[in-house]
Coordinates of C-alpha atoms in Angstrom, one line a residue:
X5 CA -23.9 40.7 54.5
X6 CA -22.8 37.8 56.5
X7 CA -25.2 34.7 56.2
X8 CA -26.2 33.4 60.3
X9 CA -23.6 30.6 59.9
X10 CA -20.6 33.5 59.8
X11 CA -19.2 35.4 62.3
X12 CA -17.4 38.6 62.4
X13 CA -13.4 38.1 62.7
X14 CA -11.9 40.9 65.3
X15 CA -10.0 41.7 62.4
X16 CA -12.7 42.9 60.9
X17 CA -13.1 40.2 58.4
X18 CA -15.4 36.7 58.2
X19 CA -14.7 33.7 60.1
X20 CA -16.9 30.5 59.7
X21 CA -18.0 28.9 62.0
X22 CA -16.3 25.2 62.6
X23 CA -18.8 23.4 65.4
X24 CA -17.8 19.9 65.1
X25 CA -20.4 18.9 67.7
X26 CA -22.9 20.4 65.9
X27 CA -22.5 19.0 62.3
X28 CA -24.1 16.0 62.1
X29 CA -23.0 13.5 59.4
X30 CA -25.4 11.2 57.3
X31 CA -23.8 10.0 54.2
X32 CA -26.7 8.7 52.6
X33 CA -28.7 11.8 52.5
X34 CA -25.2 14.2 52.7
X35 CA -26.1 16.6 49.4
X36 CA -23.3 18.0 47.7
X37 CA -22.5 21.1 49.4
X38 CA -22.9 19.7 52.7
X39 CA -20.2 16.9 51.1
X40 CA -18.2 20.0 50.5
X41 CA -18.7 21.6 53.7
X42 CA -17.8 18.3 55.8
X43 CA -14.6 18.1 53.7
X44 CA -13.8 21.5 54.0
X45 CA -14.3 20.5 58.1
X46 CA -11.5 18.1 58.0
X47 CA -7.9 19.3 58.9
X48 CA -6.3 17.9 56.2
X49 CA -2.5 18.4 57.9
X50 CA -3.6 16.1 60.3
X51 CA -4.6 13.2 57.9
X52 CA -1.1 14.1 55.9
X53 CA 0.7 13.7 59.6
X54 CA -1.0 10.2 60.3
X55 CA -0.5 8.8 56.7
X56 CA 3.2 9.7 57.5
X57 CA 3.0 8.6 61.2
X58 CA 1.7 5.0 59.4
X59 CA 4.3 4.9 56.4
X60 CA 7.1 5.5 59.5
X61 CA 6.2 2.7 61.5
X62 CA 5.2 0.3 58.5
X63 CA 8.8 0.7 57.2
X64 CA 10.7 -0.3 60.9
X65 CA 7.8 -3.1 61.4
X66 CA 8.5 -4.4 57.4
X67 CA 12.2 -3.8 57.7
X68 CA 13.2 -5.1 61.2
X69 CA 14.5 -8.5 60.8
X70 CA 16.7 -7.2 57.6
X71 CA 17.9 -4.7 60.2
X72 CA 18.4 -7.0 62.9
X73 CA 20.3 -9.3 60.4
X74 CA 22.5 -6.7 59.5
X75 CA 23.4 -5.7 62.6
X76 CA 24.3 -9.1 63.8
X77 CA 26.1 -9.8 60.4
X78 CA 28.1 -6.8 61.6
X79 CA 28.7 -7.9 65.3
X80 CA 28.7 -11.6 64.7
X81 CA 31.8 -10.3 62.1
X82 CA 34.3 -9.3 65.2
X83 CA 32.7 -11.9 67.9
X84 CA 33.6 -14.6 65.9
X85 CA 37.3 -13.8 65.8
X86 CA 37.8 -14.2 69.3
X87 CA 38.5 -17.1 71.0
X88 CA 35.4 -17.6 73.6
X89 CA 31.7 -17.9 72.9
X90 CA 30.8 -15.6 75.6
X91 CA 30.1 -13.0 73.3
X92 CA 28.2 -15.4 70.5
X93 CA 25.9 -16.3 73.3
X94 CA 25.1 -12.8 74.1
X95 CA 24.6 -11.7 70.8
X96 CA 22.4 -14.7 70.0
X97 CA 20.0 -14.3 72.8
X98 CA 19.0 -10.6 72.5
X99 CA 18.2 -11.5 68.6
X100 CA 14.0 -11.7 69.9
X101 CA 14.1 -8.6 71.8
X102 CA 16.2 -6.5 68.8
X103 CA 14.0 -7.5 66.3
X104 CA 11.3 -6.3 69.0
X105 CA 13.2 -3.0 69.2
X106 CA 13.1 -1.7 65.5
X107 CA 9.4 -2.5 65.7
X108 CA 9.1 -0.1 69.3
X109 CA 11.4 2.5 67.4
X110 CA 9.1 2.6 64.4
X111 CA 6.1 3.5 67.1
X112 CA 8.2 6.1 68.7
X113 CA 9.6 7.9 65.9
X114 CA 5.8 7.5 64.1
X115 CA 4.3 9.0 67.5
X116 CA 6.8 11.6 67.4
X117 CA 5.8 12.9 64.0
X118 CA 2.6 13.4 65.3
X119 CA 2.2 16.9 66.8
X120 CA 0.4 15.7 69.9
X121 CA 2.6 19.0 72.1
X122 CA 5.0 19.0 74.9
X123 CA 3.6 16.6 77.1
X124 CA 2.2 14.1 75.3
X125 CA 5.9 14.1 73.7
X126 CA 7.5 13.4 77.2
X127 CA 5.3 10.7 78.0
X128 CA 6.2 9.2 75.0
X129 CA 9.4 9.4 75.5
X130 CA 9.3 7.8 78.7
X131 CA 7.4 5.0 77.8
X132 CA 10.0 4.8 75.3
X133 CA 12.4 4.2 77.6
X134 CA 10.9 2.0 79.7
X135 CA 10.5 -0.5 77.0
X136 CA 13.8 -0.6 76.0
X137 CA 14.9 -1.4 79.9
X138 CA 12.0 -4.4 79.5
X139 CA 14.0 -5.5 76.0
X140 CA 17.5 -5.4 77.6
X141 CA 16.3 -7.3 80.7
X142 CA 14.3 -9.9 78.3
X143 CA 17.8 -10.7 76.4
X144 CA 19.9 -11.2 79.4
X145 CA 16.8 -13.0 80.9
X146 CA 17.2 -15.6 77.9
X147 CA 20.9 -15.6 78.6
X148 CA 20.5 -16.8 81.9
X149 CA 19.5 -20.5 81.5
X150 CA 22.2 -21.2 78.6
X151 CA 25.3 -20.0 80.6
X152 CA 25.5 -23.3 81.5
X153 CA 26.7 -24.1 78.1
X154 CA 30.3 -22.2 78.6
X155 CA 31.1 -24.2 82.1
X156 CA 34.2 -25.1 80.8
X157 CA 35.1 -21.4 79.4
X158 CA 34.1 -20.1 82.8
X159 CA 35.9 -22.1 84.7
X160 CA 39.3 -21.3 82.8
X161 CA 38.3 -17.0 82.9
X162 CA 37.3 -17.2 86.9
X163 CA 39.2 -20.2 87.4
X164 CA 36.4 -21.2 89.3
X165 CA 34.5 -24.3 89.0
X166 CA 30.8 -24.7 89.1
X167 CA 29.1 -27.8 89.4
X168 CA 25.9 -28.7 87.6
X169 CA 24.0 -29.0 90.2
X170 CA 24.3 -24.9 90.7
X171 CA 23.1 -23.7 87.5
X172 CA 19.3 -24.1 87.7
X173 CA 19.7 -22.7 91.2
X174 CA 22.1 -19.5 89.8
X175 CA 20.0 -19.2 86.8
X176 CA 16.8 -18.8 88.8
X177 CA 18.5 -16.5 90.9
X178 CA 19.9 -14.3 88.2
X179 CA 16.4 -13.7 86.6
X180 CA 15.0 -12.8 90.2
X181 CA 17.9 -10.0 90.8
X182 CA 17.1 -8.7 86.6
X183 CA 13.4 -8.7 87.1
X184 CA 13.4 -6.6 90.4
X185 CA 16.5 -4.4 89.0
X186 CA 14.1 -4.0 85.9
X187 CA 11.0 -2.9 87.7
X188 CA 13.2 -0.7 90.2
X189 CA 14.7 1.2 86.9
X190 CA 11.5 1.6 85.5
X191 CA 9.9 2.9 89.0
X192 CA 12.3 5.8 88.9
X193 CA 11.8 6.5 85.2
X194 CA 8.0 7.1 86.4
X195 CA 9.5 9.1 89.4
X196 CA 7.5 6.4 92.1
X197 CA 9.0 7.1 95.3
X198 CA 10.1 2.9 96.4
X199 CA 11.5 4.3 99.9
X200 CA 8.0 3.8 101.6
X201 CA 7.6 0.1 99.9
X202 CA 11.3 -1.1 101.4
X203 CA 10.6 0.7 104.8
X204 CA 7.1 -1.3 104.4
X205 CA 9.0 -4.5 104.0
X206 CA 10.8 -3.8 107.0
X207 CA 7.9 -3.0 109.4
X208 CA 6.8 -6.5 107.8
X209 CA 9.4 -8.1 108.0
X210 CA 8.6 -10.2 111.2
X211 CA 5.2 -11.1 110.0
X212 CA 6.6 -11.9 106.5
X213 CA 9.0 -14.7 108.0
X214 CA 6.5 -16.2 110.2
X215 CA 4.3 -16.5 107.5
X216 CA 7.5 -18.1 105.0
X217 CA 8.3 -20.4 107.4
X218 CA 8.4 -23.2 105.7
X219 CA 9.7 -21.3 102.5
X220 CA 13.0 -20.8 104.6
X221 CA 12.8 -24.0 105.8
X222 CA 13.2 -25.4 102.2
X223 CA 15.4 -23.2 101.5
X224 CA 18.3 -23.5 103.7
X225 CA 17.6 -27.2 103.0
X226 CA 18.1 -27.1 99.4
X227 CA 21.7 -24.8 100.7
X228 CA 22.5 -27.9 102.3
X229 CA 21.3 -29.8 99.4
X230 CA 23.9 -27.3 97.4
X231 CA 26.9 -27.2 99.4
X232 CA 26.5 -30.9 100.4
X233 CA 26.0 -32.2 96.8
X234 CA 24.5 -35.7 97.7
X235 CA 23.5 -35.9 94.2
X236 CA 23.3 -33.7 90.9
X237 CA 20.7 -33.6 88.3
X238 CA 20.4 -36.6 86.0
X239 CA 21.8 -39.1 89.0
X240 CA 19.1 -42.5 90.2
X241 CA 18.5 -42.0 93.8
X242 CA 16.7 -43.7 96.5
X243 CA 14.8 -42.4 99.8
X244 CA 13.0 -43.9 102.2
X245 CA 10.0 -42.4 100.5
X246 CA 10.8 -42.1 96.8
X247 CA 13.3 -43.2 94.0
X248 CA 14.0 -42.3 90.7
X249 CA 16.1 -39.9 88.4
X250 CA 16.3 -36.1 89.7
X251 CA 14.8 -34.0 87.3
X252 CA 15.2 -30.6 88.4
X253 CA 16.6 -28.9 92.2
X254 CA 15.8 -25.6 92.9
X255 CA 15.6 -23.7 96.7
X256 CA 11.8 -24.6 97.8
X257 CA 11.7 -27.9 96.3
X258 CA 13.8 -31.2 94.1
X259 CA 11.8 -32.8 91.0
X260 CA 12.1 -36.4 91.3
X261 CA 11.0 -39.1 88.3
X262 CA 10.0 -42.0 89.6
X263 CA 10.4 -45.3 87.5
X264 CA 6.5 -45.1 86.9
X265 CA 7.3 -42.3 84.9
X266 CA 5.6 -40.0 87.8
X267 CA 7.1 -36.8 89.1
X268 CA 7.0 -36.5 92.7
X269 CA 8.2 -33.0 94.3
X270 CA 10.0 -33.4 97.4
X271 CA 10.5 -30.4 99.5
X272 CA 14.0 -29.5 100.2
X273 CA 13.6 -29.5 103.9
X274 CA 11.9 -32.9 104.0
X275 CA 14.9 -34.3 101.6
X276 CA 18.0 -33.1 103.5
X277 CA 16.6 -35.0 106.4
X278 CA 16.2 -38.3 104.7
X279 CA 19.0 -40.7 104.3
X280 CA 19.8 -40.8 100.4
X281 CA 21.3 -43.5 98.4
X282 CA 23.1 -42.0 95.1
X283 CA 23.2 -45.2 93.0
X284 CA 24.8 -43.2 90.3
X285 CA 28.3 -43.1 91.8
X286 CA 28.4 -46.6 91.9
X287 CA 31.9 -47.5 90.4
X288 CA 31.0 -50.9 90.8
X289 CA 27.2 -52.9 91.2
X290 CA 27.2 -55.8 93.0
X291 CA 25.9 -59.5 92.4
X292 CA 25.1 -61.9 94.8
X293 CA 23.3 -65.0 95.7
X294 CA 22.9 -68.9 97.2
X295 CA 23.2 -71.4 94.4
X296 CA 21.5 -74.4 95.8
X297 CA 22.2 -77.9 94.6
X298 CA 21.1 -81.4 95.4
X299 CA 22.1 -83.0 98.8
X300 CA 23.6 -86.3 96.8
X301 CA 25.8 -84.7 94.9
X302 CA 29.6 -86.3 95.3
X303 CA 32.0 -83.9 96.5
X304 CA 34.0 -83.9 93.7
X305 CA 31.7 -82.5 91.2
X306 CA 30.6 -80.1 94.3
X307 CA 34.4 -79.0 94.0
X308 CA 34.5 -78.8 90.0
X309 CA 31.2 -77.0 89.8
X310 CA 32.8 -74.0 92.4
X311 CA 35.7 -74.2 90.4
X312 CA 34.5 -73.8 87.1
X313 CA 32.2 -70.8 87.7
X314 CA 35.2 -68.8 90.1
X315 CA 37.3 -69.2 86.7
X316 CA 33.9 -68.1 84.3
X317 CA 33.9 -65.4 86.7
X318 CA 37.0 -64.4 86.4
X319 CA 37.4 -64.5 82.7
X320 CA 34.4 -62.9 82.1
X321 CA 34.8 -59.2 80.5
X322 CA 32.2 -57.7 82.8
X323 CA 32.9 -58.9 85.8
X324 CA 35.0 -56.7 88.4
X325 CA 38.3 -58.8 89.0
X326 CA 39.0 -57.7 92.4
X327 CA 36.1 -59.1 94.4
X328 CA 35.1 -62.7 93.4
X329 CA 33.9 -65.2 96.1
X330 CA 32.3 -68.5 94.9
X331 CA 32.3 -70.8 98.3
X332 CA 30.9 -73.9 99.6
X333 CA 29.1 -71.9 102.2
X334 CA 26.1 -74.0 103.8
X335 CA 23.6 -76.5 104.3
X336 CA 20.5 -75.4 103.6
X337 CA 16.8 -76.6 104.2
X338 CA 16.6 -77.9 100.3
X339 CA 19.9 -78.4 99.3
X340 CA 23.6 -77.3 99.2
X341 CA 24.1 -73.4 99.2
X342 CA 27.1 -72.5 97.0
X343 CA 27.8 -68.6 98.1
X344 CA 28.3 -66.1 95.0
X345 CA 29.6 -62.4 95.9
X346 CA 31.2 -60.6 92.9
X347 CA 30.1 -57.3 91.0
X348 CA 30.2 -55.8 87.6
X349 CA 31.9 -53.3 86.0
X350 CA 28.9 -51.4 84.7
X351 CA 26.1 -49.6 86.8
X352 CA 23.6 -49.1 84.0
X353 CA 20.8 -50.9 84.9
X354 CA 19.9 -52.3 81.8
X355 CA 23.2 -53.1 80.9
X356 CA 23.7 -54.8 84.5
X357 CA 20.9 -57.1 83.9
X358 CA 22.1 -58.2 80.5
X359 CA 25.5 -58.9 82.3
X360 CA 23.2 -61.3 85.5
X361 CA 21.5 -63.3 82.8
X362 CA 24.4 -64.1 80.6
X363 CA 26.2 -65.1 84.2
X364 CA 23.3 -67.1 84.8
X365 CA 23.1 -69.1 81.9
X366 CA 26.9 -70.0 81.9
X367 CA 26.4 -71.4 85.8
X368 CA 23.7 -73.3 84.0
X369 CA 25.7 -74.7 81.1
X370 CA 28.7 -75.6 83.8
X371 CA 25.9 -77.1 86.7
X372 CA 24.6 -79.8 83.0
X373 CA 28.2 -80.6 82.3
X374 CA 29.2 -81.5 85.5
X375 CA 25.7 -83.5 85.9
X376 CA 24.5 -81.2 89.1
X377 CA 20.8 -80.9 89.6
X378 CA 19.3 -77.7 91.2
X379 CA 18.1 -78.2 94.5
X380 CA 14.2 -76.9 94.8
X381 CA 12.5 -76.3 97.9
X382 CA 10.9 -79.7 99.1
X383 CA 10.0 -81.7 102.4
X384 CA 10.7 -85.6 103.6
X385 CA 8.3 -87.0 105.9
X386 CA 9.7 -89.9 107.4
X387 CA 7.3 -92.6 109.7
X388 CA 9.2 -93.9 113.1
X389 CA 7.1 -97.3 112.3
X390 CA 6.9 -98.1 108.9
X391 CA 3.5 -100.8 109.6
X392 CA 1.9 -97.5 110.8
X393 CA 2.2 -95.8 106.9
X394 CA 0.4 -98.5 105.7
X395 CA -3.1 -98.1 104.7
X396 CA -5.1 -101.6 105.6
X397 CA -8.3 -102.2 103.7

């Protein structure tokens, strides 16, 4: 006779009764049968499928950077035969997202063991998919800011030539155009419908550009920026409102540091209206000044002296030959005012000022052995009657 916890099968036979919700567990006062009875409750297959599931993905997750070596031992084996980096580069910066790829393959293949049914299977599959579009766009988004490093084997397959000053701007540009191919991909792999969000844009579109004003405002001035190339990245400029050593230039904005060691952000529009001085394409930086001597000194040491520091000039390894003036060029308030105009062959600053002192301390040395004394800024007073300066006691 069947006991109350049976049922009759409608084969005929007795089926038990398997009420999960009903079978409460309590270890700790769990006797033996009901031990048996909660194991007998368990679907064994399915802890047999998830041990597998776990060895599955273990093995990819353990294994994947002896994978990903081997496969770029294997790739690396024809790329380095040829004659441009191009293909080094690529293979080097998708080496994150591959290891990252054996790891996602492992999860699939381990969720794929599983018998979760048909469409639990093809949302896994998608999701598959839509992380191998976010690894491929991940590698080529790593690419994009070390392109810079084959300029010169660009230049010679486009036969085109890039300036510096481009690349930040181009690389920025190329991770934009990946990211929103990326997400469009991924939008049809989910089957969302992205007509309605352009037409959206659209309708918007008037309100969008009033609103971005000043966003297109900087950005056609950092195209003139671009195109005009007043300076590059690297250079020592001057504004009316900053200078210092540009940083980084992008469309909405150019990274300036100042000498303070402070990074001021200029807007591009307020930038391509200022007038900019590029000190960095100096070929030449100039040195000039009024040597002032005193008022009773004989002409003919005021002769030697001019003399003597046109030929020091002339000889000396850092100053530019072509443009020397050392004149008798005034009398001043204090003194005699010897003109100097002549420049130096080096623009670094800290180089130029080591190149000024050693000038100035050869004018000294020739000013000591001709006997000339610096003039220094002074005043006569001078009485009409001399009985009148005398003070009477």
């Amino acid at each position: 006779m069947a006991s109350r916890s049976d049922e009759v099968c409608p084969a005929g036979g007795i089926c038990r009764e398997k009420r999960h919700s009903s079978f409460n567990i309590n270890i700790e006062g769990m006797s033996v049968m009901g031990l048996i009875r909660y194991l007998d409750l368990i679907n064994l297959d399915l802890i047999y499928n998830l041990l597998i599931a776990a060895a599955i993905f273990a093995f990819w997750v353990v294994l994947r950077r002896v994978f990903t070596d081997l496969v770029f031992k294997y790739v690396l084996s024809f790329t380095q035969k040829t004659k441009t980096n191009l293909d080094n580069l690529l293979i080097e910066g998708f080496r994150g997202p591959l290891q990252l790829f054996f790891i996602v393959l492992g999860l699939y293949l381990a969720l794929s063991y599983l018998p979760f049914g048909r469409e639990a299977d093809l949302f896994i599959a998608r999701c598959f998919r839509t992380a191998i579009i976010i690894l491929i766009t991940v590698g080529f988004y790593n690419l994009a800011d070390r392109f810079q490093e084959l300029d010169g084997e660009l230049e010679k397959l486009l036969g085109i030539k890039i300036d510096k000053i481009l690349w930040p701007v181009l690389a920025k540009a190329a991770k934009v155009i990946m990211v929103a191919l990326s997400v469009t991909i991924i939008a049809q792999e989910w089957e969302y419908r992205i007509d309605g969000f352009i037409a959206g844009l659209g309708l918007g579109g008037l309100a969008i550009s009033l609103a971005a004003k000043d966003v297109l405002t900087n950005f056609f001035g950092g195209l003139v920026i671009i195109t005009d190339k007043p300076f590059s990245i690297g250079d020592w400029i001057a504004t009316p409102s900053v200078e210092g050593t540009v940083e980084d230039i992008n469309f909405r904005s150019t990274k300036i540091r100042t000498f303070a060691d402070a990074l001021v952000t200029i807007p591009n529009a307020v930038l391509a209206n200022e007038s900019i001085t590029n000190w960095s394409r100096m070929g030449k930086r100039r040195i000039t000044f009024n040597l002032g001597i005193m008022y009773n000194t004989p002409k003919e040491k005021i002769a030697r002296c001019i003399r003597d520091i046109k030929e020091m000039l002339e000889k000396h390894p850092e100053v530019h030959k072509e443009t020397i003036f050392v004149r008798f060029d005034s009398f001043g308030e204090s003194g005699i005012e010897i003109f100097l105009y002549f420049f130096t062959i080096t623009t670094n600053w800290a180089k130029y000022l080591e190149v000024k002192e050693d000038i100035n301390f050869k004018i000294v040395e020739i000013l000591e052995r001709e006997g000339v004394a610096l003039a220094f800024p002074s005043t006569s007073v001078y009485f009409e009657n001399e009985l009148q300066a005398n003070v009477k006691h």
